[in-house]
Amino acid sequence: MIVLAVLLVLVAAFAHAGWNVIAKRMGMSGSLFVFSYMAVGSVLILPLGIGALIFGGPVDLGHWALSAVVGTCLQLSYYLLLQRAYRTADLSVVYPLSSGAAPVFAIAAAVLLLDERPSPLALLGAATVIGGVLVITVDRSPGPIGRAARVSAIGFGVLIGLANALATLWDKNVVSGFGLSPLLVFWGVSVGEVLVLAPLALARTQALRELWSAHRREILVVGTLVPTAYVLVLFAIRWAPVSVIAPVKELSIVTAVVFGWYFLGEAHVRRRITGALVVMGGVAMLTFA
């Protein structure tokens, strides 16, 4: 099952990097784009969710409702922050930064809240992640605009990394601790996100129609890739230890940088790939520490 789990995570990594390319292109569409692709995802997953509910054995409805409420808050924060970041910052900066920040937050929480003492390898991993982030974000663009763009990218990357870390920990808890099907988890979260954003969408129906008319293909593709990446990783977490899953999942960091260069024409590709590889190395150290 471990080999299958690794293969699932590889597919999920490419799917995740792929939908982030489209999200970057749609950066100015904001919350309406998030609402649209989550609505598509919730419809696509509906038959599978109903099947898991009927044929997947007993389900603790209280745990399912709790997973949906908390998951909605965490995942929606992640998606909205990501979409906002892509308005002004490159994919090849935001994606590695946010992915690397998540495990560093986990180390910091262990020290500050749980009074744990990280191993030397964990501290080296955290330092390596920070070093990789510095390599990616170093930019010699002159003037206040260049500096402001860098500060904005770093700020959003850190916030996205925090949201990602909290969401990942919660997902692990509801899938392994509550024993809920990944299909039910995503279904509950996606419906929750649609309900939260529905008032905004209803207040801007004309803009929503225009978005659908102009970018129907992008919405459908992201609406398919988001649940694909999300559910595959949740299944993999059930079948293999996190120490195996996490390093494979972080391959999406380098994939996103390459996609940013190839599909979006983003600059500084060599430096950013180097930085992404350093971040990956740091994440691997944190995983095995």
PDB file of C-alpha atoms in Angstrom:
ATOM      1  CA  MET A   1       0.000   0.000   0.000  1.00  0.00           C
ATOM      2  CA  ILE A   2       2.958   2.326   0.578  1.00  0.00           C
ATOM      3  CA  VAL A   3       3.931   2.205  -3.105  1.00  0.00           C
ATOM      4  CA  LEU A   4       0.363   3.040  -4.119  1.00  0.00           C
ATOM      5  CA  ALA A   5       0.298   5.889  -1.597  1.00  0.00           C
ATOM      6  CA  VAL A   6       3.499   7.359  -3.054  1.00  0.00           C
ATOM      7  CA  LEU A   7       2.072   7.151  -6.580  1.00  0.00           C
ATOM      8  CA  LEU A   8      -1.104   8.913  -5.429  1.00  0.00           C
ATOM      9  CA  VAL A   9       0.945  11.700  -3.870  1.00  0.00           C
ATOM     10  CA  LEU A  10       2.991  12.114  -7.049  1.00  0.00           C
ATOM     11  CA  VAL A  11      -0.202  12.584  -9.055  1.00  0.00           C
ATOM     12  CA  ALA A  12      -1.512  14.953  -6.397  1.00  0.00           C
ATOM     13  CA  ALA A  13       1.711  17.015  -6.508  1.00  0.00           C
ATOM     14  CA  PHE A  14       1.386  17.620 -10.242  1.00  0.00           C
ATOM     15  CA  ALA A  15      -2.346  18.320  -9.913  1.00  0.00           C
ATOM     16  CA  HIS A  16      -1.724  20.805  -7.096  1.00  0.00           C
ATOM     17  CA  ALA A  17       1.002  22.653  -8.983  1.00  0.00           C
ATOM     18  CA  GLY A  18      -1.181  22.631 -12.105  1.00  0.00           C
ATOM     19  CA  TRP A  19      -4.211  24.267 -10.537  1.00  0.00           C
ATOM     20  CA  ASN A  20      -1.962  26.860  -8.912  1.00  0.00           C
ATOM     21  CA  VAL A  21      -0.764  27.918 -12.380  1.00  0.00           C
ATOM     22  CA  ILE A  22      -4.359  28.618 -13.369  1.00  0.00           C
ATOM     23  CA  ALA A  23      -5.066  30.340 -10.036  1.00  0.00           C
ATOM     24  CA  LYS A  24      -2.107  32.634 -10.692  1.00  0.00           C
ATOM     25  CA  ARG A  25      -3.500  33.512 -14.125  1.00  0.00           C
ATOM     26  CA  MET A  26      -6.855  34.229 -12.488  1.00  0.00           C
ATOM     27  CA  GLY A  27      -5.335  36.212  -9.629  1.00  0.00           C
ATOM     28  CA  MET A  28      -7.512  39.291 -10.165  1.00  0.00           C
ATOM     29  CA  SER A  29     -10.751  37.268  -9.971  1.00  0.00           C
ATOM     30  CA  GLY A  30     -10.465  36.813  -6.211  1.00  0.00           C
ATOM     31  CA  SER A  31     -13.172  35.198  -4.128  1.00  0.00           C
ATOM     32  CA  LEU A  32     -15.596  34.774  -7.039  1.00  0.00           C
ATOM     33  CA  PHE A  33     -13.121  32.446  -8.710  1.00  0.00           C
ATOM     34  CA  VAL A  34     -12.694  30.492  -5.466  1.00  0.00           C
ATOM     35  CA  PHE A  35     -16.481  30.224  -5.104  1.00  0.00           C
ATOM     36  CA  SER A  36     -16.843  29.039  -8.707  1.00  0.00           C
ATOM     37  CA  TYR A  37     -14.251  26.277  -8.629  1.00  0.00           C
ATOM     38  CA  MET A  38     -15.308  25.063  -5.194  1.00  0.00           C
ATOM     39  CA  ALA A  39     -18.916  24.873  -6.431  1.00  0.00           C
ATOM     40  CA  VAL A  40     -17.717  22.744  -9.347  1.00  0.00           C
ATOM     41  CA  GLY A  41     -15.651  20.548  -7.027  1.00  0.00           C
ATOM     42  CA  SER A  42     -18.524  20.004  -4.614  1.00  0.00           C
ATOM     43  CA  VAL A  43     -20.799  18.915  -7.472  1.00  0.00           C
ATOM     44  CA  LEU A  44     -18.169  16.568  -8.918  1.00  0.00           C
ATOM     45  CA  ILE A  45     -17.513  14.914  -5.560  1.00  0.00           C
ATOM     46  CA  LEU A  46     -21.217  14.654  -4.674  1.00  0.00           C
ATOM     47  CA  PRO A  47     -21.866  11.139  -6.094  1.00  0.00           C
ATOM     48  CA  LEU A  48     -18.695   9.798  -4.461  1.00  0.00           C
ATOM     49  CA  GLY A  49     -19.581  11.478  -1.175  1.00  0.00           C
ATOM     50  CA  ILE A  50     -23.071   9.979  -1.181  1.00  0.00           C
ATOM     51  CA  GLY A  51     -21.596   6.588  -2.009  1.00  0.00           C
ATOM     52  CA  ALA A  52     -19.127   6.855   0.889  1.00  0.00           C
ATOM     53  CA  LEU A  53     -21.953   7.922   3.194  1.00  0.00           C
ATOM     54  CA  ILE A  54     -24.190   4.985   2.201  1.00  0.00           C
ATOM     55  CA  PHE A  55     -21.697   2.175   1.610  1.00  0.00           C
ATOM     56  CA  GLY A  56     -18.691   3.236   3.678  1.00  0.00           C
ATOM     57  CA  GLY A  57     -19.955   2.007   6.996  1.00  0.00           C
ATOM     58  CA  PRO A  58     -21.177   3.940  10.048  1.00  0.00           C
ATOM     59  CA  VAL A  59     -20.332   7.645  10.120  1.00  0.00           C
ATOM     60  CA  ASP A  60     -20.203   9.770  13.257  1.00  0.00           C
ATOM     61  CA  LEU A  61     -22.241  12.757  12.073  1.00  0.00           C
ATOM     62  CA  GLY A  62     -20.950  14.916  14.908  1.00  0.00           C
ATOM     63  CA  HIS A  63     -17.351  14.332  13.887  1.00  0.00           C
ATOM     64  CA  TRP A  64     -18.241  14.896  10.248  1.00  0.00           C
ATOM     65  CA  ALA A  65     -19.951  18.199  11.031  1.00  0.00           C
ATOM     66  CA  LEU A  66     -16.995  19.299  13.166  1.00  0.00           C
ATOM     67  CA  SER A  67     -14.550  18.362  10.409  1.00  0.00           C
ATOM     68  CA  ALA A  68     -16.597  20.377   7.905  1.00  0.00           C
ATOM     69  CA  VAL A  69     -16.825  23.511  10.066  1.00  0.00           C
ATOM     70  CA  VAL A  70     -13.172  23.634  11.112  1.00  0.00           C
ATOM     71  CA  GLY A  71     -11.943  22.462   7.707  1.00  0.00           C
ATOM     72  CA  THR A  72     -14.001  25.133   5.956  1.00  0.00           C
ATOM     73  CA  CYS A  73     -12.425  27.897   8.051  1.00  0.00           C
ATOM     74  CA  LEU A  74      -8.885  26.636   7.503  1.00  0.00           C
ATOM     75  CA  GLN A  75      -9.132  25.692   3.835  1.00  0.00           C
ATOM     76  CA  LEU A  76     -11.053  28.811   2.848  1.00  0.00           C
ATOM     77  CA  SER A  77      -8.416  30.971   4.540  1.00  0.00           C
ATOM     78  CA  TYR A  78      -5.785  29.125   2.515  1.00  0.00           C
ATOM     79  CA  TYR A  79      -7.578  29.504  -0.829  1.00  0.00           C
ATOM     80  CA  LEU A  80      -8.470  33.174  -0.356  1.00  0.00           C
ATOM     81  CA  LEU A  81      -4.983  34.136   0.825  1.00  0.00           C
ATOM     82  CA  LEU A  82      -3.477  32.256  -2.097  1.00  0.00           C
ATOM     83  CA  GLN A  83      -5.712  34.000  -4.614  1.00  0.00           C
ATOM     84  CA  ARG A  84      -4.900  37.388  -3.083  1.00  0.00           C
ATOM     85  CA  ALA A  85      -1.167  36.686  -3.158  1.00  0.00           C
ATOM     86  CA  TYR A  86      -1.286  35.779  -6.845  1.00  0.00           C
ATOM     87  CA  ARG A  87      -2.550  39.253  -7.723  1.00  0.00           C
ATOM     88  CA  THR A  88       0.896  40.738  -7.229  1.00  0.00           C
ATOM     89  CA  ALA A  89       3.426  37.957  -6.598  1.00  0.00           C
ATOM     90  CA  ASP A  90       4.893  35.236  -8.796  1.00  0.00           C
ATOM     91  CA  LEU A  91       3.806  31.614  -8.464  1.00  0.00           C
ATOM     92  CA  SER A  92       7.469  30.586  -8.242  1.00  0.00           C
ATOM     93  CA  VAL A  93       7.877  32.805  -5.140  1.00  0.00           C
ATOM     94  CA  VAL A  94       4.590  32.321  -3.256  1.00  0.00           C
ATOM     95  CA  TYR A  95       4.306  28.552  -3.727  1.00  0.00           C
ATOM     96  CA  PRO A  96       7.754  27.489  -2.407  1.00  0.00           C
ATOM     97  CA  LEU A  97       7.607  30.078   0.376  1.00  0.00           C
ATOM     98  CA  SER A  98       4.219  28.937   1.664  1.00  0.00           C
ATOM     99  CA  SER A  99       5.117  25.248   1.326  1.00  0.00           C
ATOM    100  CA  GLY A 100       8.365  25.713   3.234  1.00  0.00           C
ATOM    101  CA  ALA A 101       6.818  27.878   5.945  1.00  0.00           C
ATOM    102  CA  ALA A 102       4.322  25.205   7.027  1.00  0.00           C
ATOM    103  CA  PRO A 103       6.798  22.738   8.624  1.00  0.00           C
ATOM    104  CA  VAL A 104       8.745  25.608  10.198  1.00  0.00           C
ATOM    105  CA  PHE A 105       5.518  26.699  11.916  1.00  0.00           C
ATOM    106  CA  ALA A 106       5.092  23.155  13.187  1.00  0.00           C
ATOM    107  CA  ILE A 107       8.563  23.259  14.782  1.00  0.00           C
ATOM    108  CA  ALA A 108       7.886  26.678  16.325  1.00  0.00           C
ATOM    109  CA  ALA A 109       4.570  25.472  17.770  1.00  0.00           C
ATOM    110  CA  ALA A 110       6.250  22.419  19.280  1.00  0.00           C
ATOM    111  CA  VAL A 111       8.816  24.633  21.015  1.00  0.00           C
ATOM    112  CA  LEU A 112       6.508  27.414  22.194  1.00  0.00           C
ATOM    113  CA  LEU A 113       3.329  25.505  23.016  1.00  0.00           C
ATOM    114  CA  LEU A 114       4.449  21.982  23.845  1.00  0.00           C
ATOM    115  CA  ASP A 115       7.837  22.765  25.402  1.00  0.00           C
ATOM    116  CA  GLU A 116       9.504  20.280  23.070  1.00  0.00           C
ATOM    117  CA  ARG A 117      13.178  20.406  22.220  1.00  0.00           C
ATOM    118  CA  PRO A 118      13.739  19.863  18.482  1.00  0.00           C
ATOM    119  CA  SER A 119      16.602  17.645  17.438  1.00  0.00           C
ATOM    120  CA  PRO A 120      19.678  19.160  15.767  1.00  0.00           C
ATOM    121  CA  LEU A 121      18.433  17.748  12.446  1.00  0.00           C
ATOM    122  CA  ALA A 122      15.094  19.550  12.877  1.00  0.00           C
ATOM    123  CA  LEU A 123      16.825  22.851  13.626  1.00  0.00           C
ATOM    124  CA  LEU A 124      19.108  22.353  10.623  1.00  0.00           C
ATOM    125  CA  GLY A 125      16.050  21.595   8.490  1.00  0.00           C
ATOM    126  CA  ALA A 126      14.303  24.774   9.630  1.00  0.00           C
ATOM    127  CA  ALA A 127      17.429  26.823   8.914  1.00  0.00           C
ATOM    128  CA  THR A 128      17.723  25.184   5.502  1.00  0.00           C
ATOM    129  CA  VAL A 129      14.122  26.053   4.642  1.00  0.00           C
ATOM    130  CA  ILE A 130      14.715  29.669   5.645  1.00  0.00           C
ATOM    131  CA  GLY A 131      17.885  29.726   3.552  1.00  0.00           C
ATOM    132  CA  GLY A 132      16.036  28.362   0.533  1.00  0.00           C
ATOM    133  CA  VAL A 133      13.301  30.953   0.969  1.00  0.00           C
ATOM    134  CA  LEU A 134      15.925  33.705   1.028  1.00  0.00           C
ATOM    135  CA  VAL A 135      17.421  32.380  -2.196  1.00  0.00           C
ATOM    136  CA  ILE A 136      13.999  32.435  -3.863  1.00  0.00           C
ATOM    137  CA  THR A 137      12.952  35.865  -2.631  1.00  0.00           C
ATOM    138  CA  VAL A 138      16.221  37.744  -3.161  1.00  0.00           C
ATOM    139  CA  ASP A 139      15.551  40.302  -5.867  1.00  0.00           C
ATOM    140  CA  ARG A 140      17.634  43.252  -6.982  1.00  0.00           C
ATOM    141  CA  SER A 141      14.688  45.212  -8.348  1.00  0.00           C
ATOM    142  CA  PRO A 142      15.369  48.811  -7.328  1.00  0.00           C
ATOM    143  CA  GLY A 143      13.055  51.279  -5.661  1.00  0.00           C
ATOM    144  CA  PRO A 144      10.167  51.068  -3.221  1.00  0.00           C
ATOM    145  CA  ILE A 145       7.922  49.155  -5.653  1.00  0.00           C
ATOM    146  CA  GLY A 146      10.378  46.265  -5.851  1.00  0.00           C
ATOM    147  CA  ARG A 147      10.823  46.209  -2.080  1.00  0.00           C
ATOM    148  CA  ALA A 148       7.066  46.405  -1.497  1.00  0.00           C
ATOM    149  CA  ALA A 149       6.467  43.480  -3.862  1.00  0.00           C
ATOM    150  CA  ARG A 150       9.022  41.363  -2.008  1.00  0.00           C
ATOM    151  CA  VAL A 151       7.557  42.210   1.400  1.00  0.00           C
ATOM    152  CA  SER A 152       4.047  41.452   0.127  1.00  0.00           C
ATOM    153  CA  ALA A 153       5.113  38.090  -1.324  1.00  0.00           C
ATOM    154  CA  ILE A 154       6.897  37.094   1.890  1.00  0.00           C
ATOM    155  CA  GLY A 155       3.993  38.206   4.078  1.00  0.00           C
ATOM    156  CA  PHE A 156       1.385  36.316   2.110  1.00  0.00           C
ATOM    157  CA  GLY A 157       3.664  33.301   1.806  1.00  0.00           C
ATOM    158  CA  VAL A 158       4.034  33.116   5.589  1.00  0.00           C
ATOM    159  CA  LEU A 159       0.273  33.488   6.174  1.00  0.00           C
ATOM    160  CA  ILE A 160      -0.521  30.851   3.540  1.00  0.00           C
ATOM    161  CA  GLY A 161       2.061  28.543   5.107  1.00  0.00           C
ATOM    162  CA  LEU A 162       0.405  28.966   8.509  1.00  0.00           C
ATOM    163  CA  ALA A 163      -3.055  28.216   7.076  1.00  0.00           C
ATOM    164  CA  ASN A 164      -1.620  25.233   5.219  1.00  0.00           C
ATOM    165  CA  ALA A 165       0.070  23.860   8.346  1.00  0.00           C
ATOM    166  CA  LEU A 166      -3.108  24.116  10.421  1.00  0.00           C
ATOM    167  CA  ALA A 167      -5.237  22.586   7.648  1.00  0.00           C
ATOM    168  CA  THR A 168      -2.819  19.683   7.183  1.00  0.00           C
ATOM    169  CA  LEU A 169      -2.765  18.893  10.906  1.00  0.00           C
ATOM    170  CA  TRP A 170      -6.561  19.020  11.037  1.00  0.00           C
ATOM    171  CA  ASP A 171      -6.912  16.795   7.951  1.00  0.00           C
ATOM    172  CA  LYS A 172      -4.599  14.221   9.495  1.00  0.00           C
ATOM    173  CA  ASN A 173      -6.703  14.257  12.664  1.00  0.00           C
ATOM    174  CA  VAL A 174     -10.091  13.826  10.986  1.00  0.00           C
ATOM    175  CA  VAL A 175      -8.923  11.102   8.590  1.00  0.00           C
ATOM    176  CA  SER A 176      -6.819   9.081  11.029  1.00  0.00           C
ATOM    177  CA  GLY A 177      -8.332  10.063  14.373  1.00  0.00           C
ATOM    178  CA  PHE A 178     -12.013  10.354  13.457  1.00  0.00           C
ATOM    179  CA  GLY A 179     -11.759   7.625  10.808  1.00  0.00           C
ATOM    180  CA  LEU A 180     -13.693   9.664   8.241  1.00  0.00           C
ATOM    181  CA  SER A 181     -13.510   8.951   4.520  1.00  0.00           C
ATOM    182  CA  PRO A 182     -11.428  11.529   2.600  1.00  0.00           C
ATOM    183  CA  LEU A 183     -14.344  11.804   0.172  1.00  0.00           C
ATOM    184  CA  LEU A 184     -16.703  12.798   2.991  1.00  0.00           C
ATOM    185  CA  VAL A 185     -14.145  15.215   4.411  1.00  0.00           C
ATOM    186  CA  PHE A 186     -13.676  17.061   1.123  1.00  0.00           C
ATOM    187  CA  TRP A 187     -17.393  17.042   0.369  1.00  0.00           C
ATOM    188  CA  GLY A 188     -18.220  18.611   3.728  1.00  0.00           C
ATOM    189  CA  VAL A 189     -15.471  21.221   3.427  1.00  0.00           C
ATOM    190  CA  SER A 190     -16.267  22.168  -0.179  1.00  0.00           C
ATOM    191  CA  VAL A 191     -19.983  22.561   0.555  1.00  0.00           C
ATOM    192  CA  GLY A 192     -19.100  24.643   3.604  1.00  0.00           C
ATOM    193  CA  GLU A 193     -16.880  26.923   1.517  1.00  0.00           C
ATOM    194  CA  VAL A 194     -19.590  27.402  -1.095  1.00  0.00           C
ATOM    195  CA  LEU A 195     -22.140  28.283   1.605  1.00  0.00           C
ATOM    196  CA  VAL A 196     -19.806  30.811   3.229  1.00  0.00           C
ATOM    197  CA  LEU A 197     -19.052  32.537  -0.088  1.00  0.00           C
ATOM    198  CA  ALA A 198     -22.610  32.290  -1.447  1.00  0.00           C
ATOM    199  CA  PRO A 199     -23.804  35.677  -0.075  1.00  0.00           C
ATOM    200  CA  LEU A 200     -20.873  37.406  -1.802  1.00  0.00           C
ATOM    201  CA  ALA A 201     -21.566  35.582  -5.057  1.00  0.00           C
ATOM    202  CA  LEU A 202     -25.287  36.356  -4.926  1.00  0.00           C
ATOM    203  CA  ALA A 203     -24.498  40.030  -4.395  1.00  0.00           C
ATOM    204  CA  ARG A 204     -22.355  40.021  -7.549  1.00  0.00           C
ATOM    205  CA  THR A 205     -24.332  37.809  -9.907  1.00  0.00           C
ATOM    206  CA  GLN A 206     -23.483  39.839 -12.999  1.00  0.00           C
ATOM    207  CA  ALA A 207     -19.750  39.609 -12.289  1.00  0.00           C
ATOM    208  CA  LEU A 208     -20.172  35.894 -11.589  1.00  0.00           C
ATOM    209  CA  ARG A 209     -21.906  35.349 -14.955  1.00  0.00           C
ATOM    210  CA  GLU A 210     -19.169  37.283 -16.742  1.00  0.00           C
ATOM    211  CA  LEU A 211     -16.478  35.247 -14.980  1.00  0.00           C
ATOM    212  CA  TRP A 212     -18.163  31.987 -15.985  1.00  0.00           C
ATOM    213  CA  SER A 213     -18.646  33.147 -19.572  1.00  0.00           C
ATOM    214  CA  ALA A 214     -15.039  34.249 -20.009  1.00  0.00           C
ATOM    215  CA  HIS A 215     -13.251  31.598 -17.951  1.00  0.00           C
ATOM    216  CA  ARG A 216     -15.484  28.534 -17.920  1.00  0.00           C
ATOM    217  CA  ARG A 217     -12.629  26.223 -18.897  1.00  0.00           C
ATOM    218  CA  GLU A 218     -10.310  27.459 -16.143  1.00  0.00           C
ATOM    219  CA  ILE A 219     -13.043  27.093 -13.523  1.00  0.00           C
ATOM    220  CA  LEU A 220     -13.850  23.542 -14.616  1.00  0.00           C
ATOM    221  CA  VAL A 221     -10.194  22.482 -14.700  1.00  0.00           C
ATOM    222  CA  VAL A 222      -9.385  23.900 -11.263  1.00  0.00           C
ATOM    223  CA  GLY A 223     -12.692  22.556  -9.916  1.00  0.00           C
ATOM    224  CA  THR A 224     -11.510  19.100 -11.003  1.00  0.00           C
ATOM    225  CA  LEU A 225      -7.850  19.340  -9.953  1.00  0.00           C
ATOM    226  CA  VAL A 226      -8.490  20.743  -6.456  1.00  0.00           C
ATOM    227  CA  PRO A 227     -10.527  17.760  -5.194  1.00  0.00           C
ATOM    228  CA  THR A 228      -8.246  15.361  -7.056  1.00  0.00           C
ATOM    229  CA  ALA A 229      -5.121  16.632  -5.277  1.00  0.00           C
ATOM    230  CA  TYR A 230      -6.865  16.991  -1.920  1.00  0.00           C
ATOM    231  CA  VAL A 231      -8.519  13.575  -1.818  1.00  0.00           C
ATOM    232  CA  LEU A 232      -5.499  11.663  -3.160  1.00  0.00           C
ATOM    233  CA  VAL A 233      -3.281  13.033  -0.387  1.00  0.00           C
ATOM    234  CA  LEU A 234      -5.880  12.183   2.273  1.00  0.00           C
ATOM    235  CA  PHE A 235      -6.091   8.603   1.016  1.00  0.00           C
ATOM    236  CA  ALA A 236      -2.292   8.383   0.951  1.00  0.00           C
ATOM    237  CA  ILE A 237      -2.096   9.609   4.577  1.00  0.00           C
ATOM    238  CA  ARG A 238      -4.334   6.704   5.587  1.00  0.00           C
ATOM    239  CA  TRP A 239      -2.123   4.148   3.848  1.00  0.00           C
ATOM    240  CA  ALA A 240       1.396   5.361   4.582  1.00  0.00           C
ATOM    241  CA  PRO A 241       3.205   7.240   7.353  1.00  0.00           C
ATOM    242  CA  VAL A 242       3.611  11.001   7.050  1.00  0.00           C
ATOM    243  CA  SER A 243       7.393  10.497   7.001  1.00  0.00           C
ATOM    244  CA  VAL A 244       6.960   8.844   3.602  1.00  0.00           C
ATOM    245  CA  ILE A 245       4.215  11.089   2.242  1.00  0.00           C
ATOM    246  CA  ALA A 246       5.568  14.519   3.167  1.00  0.00           C
ATOM    247  CA  PRO A 247       8.852  14.463   1.174  1.00  0.00           C
ATOM    248  CA  VAL A 248       7.095  13.161  -1.947  1.00  0.00           C
ATOM    249  CA  LYS A 249       4.384  15.800  -1.590  1.00  0.00           C
ATOM    250  CA  GLU A 250       6.999  18.550  -1.548  1.00  0.00           C
ATOM    251  CA  LEU A 251       8.043  17.667  -5.109  1.00  0.00           C
ATOM    252  CA  SER A 252       5.256  20.038  -6.042  1.00  0.00           C
ATOM    253  CA  ILE A 253       7.540  22.912  -4.930  1.00  0.00           C
ATOM    254  CA  VAL A 254       9.995  22.386  -7.778  1.00  0.00           C
ATOM    255  CA  THR A 255       7.154  21.481 -10.141  1.00  0.00           C
ATOM    256  CA  ALA A 256       5.446  24.808  -9.407  1.00  0.00           C
ATOM    257  CA  VAL A 257       8.642  26.763 -10.078  1.00  0.00           C
ATOM    258  CA  VAL A 258       9.136  24.994 -13.416  1.00  0.00           C
ATOM    259  CA  PHE A 259       5.469  25.510 -14.321  1.00  0.00           C
ATOM    260  CA  GLY A 260       5.789  29.199 -13.425  1.00  0.00           C
ATOM    261  CA  TRP A 261       8.701  29.564 -15.823  1.00  0.00           C
ATOM    262  CA  TYR A 262       7.240  27.441 -18.634  1.00  0.00           C
ATOM    263  CA  PHE A 263       3.583  28.474 -18.577  1.00  0.00           C
ATOM    264  CA  LEU A 264       3.735  31.967 -17.072  1.00  0.00           C
ATOM    265  CA  GLY A 265       7.107  33.198 -18.298  1.00  0.00           C
ATOM    266  CA  GLU A 266       8.330  34.010 -14.785  1.00  0.00           C
ATOM    267  CA  ALA A 267      11.938  35.121 -14.504  1.00  0.00           C
ATOM    268  CA  HIS A 268      14.931  34.019 -12.383  1.00  0.00           C
ATOM    269  CA  VAL A 269      14.118  30.365 -12.984  1.00  0.00           C
ATOM    270  CA  ARG A 270      17.585  29.002 -12.160  1.00  0.00           C
ATOM    271  CA  ARG A 271      17.817  30.829  -8.850  1.00  0.00           C
ATOM    272  CA  ARG A 272      14.272  29.912  -7.885  1.00  0.00           C
ATOM    273  CA  ILE A 273      14.716  26.243  -8.772  1.00  0.00           C
ATOM    274  CA  THR A 274      17.889  26.220  -6.689  1.00  0.00           C
ATOM    275  CA  GLY A 275      16.017  27.795  -3.798  1.00  0.00           C
ATOM    276  CA  ALA A 276      13.107  25.356  -4.225  1.00  0.00           C
ATOM    277  CA  LEU A 277      15.512  22.404  -4.061  1.00  0.00           C
ATOM    278  CA  VAL A 278      17.024  23.835  -0.875  1.00  0.00           C
ATOM    279  CA  VAL A 279      13.532  24.215   0.616  1.00  0.00           C
ATOM    280  CA  MET A 280      12.757  20.612  -0.334  1.00  0.00           C
ATOM    281  CA  GLY A 281      15.924  19.459   1.407  1.00  0.00           C
ATOM    282  CA  GLY A 282      14.949  21.369   4.536  1.00  0.00           C
ATOM    283  CA  VAL A 283      11.446  19.906   4.529  1.00  0.00           C
ATOM    284  CA  ALA A 284      12.929  16.413   4.176  1.00  0.00           C
ATOM    285  CA  MET A 285      15.156  17.038   7.221  1.00  0.00           C
ATOM    286  CA  LEU A 286      12.159  18.230   9.237  1.00  0.00           C
ATOM    287  CA  THR A 287      10.190  15.167   8.195  1.00  0.00           C
ATOM    288  CA  PHE A 288      12.822  12.691   9.326  1.00  0.00           C
ATOM    289  CA  ALA A 289      14.018  14.616  12.391  1.00  0.00           C
TER     290      ALA A 289
END
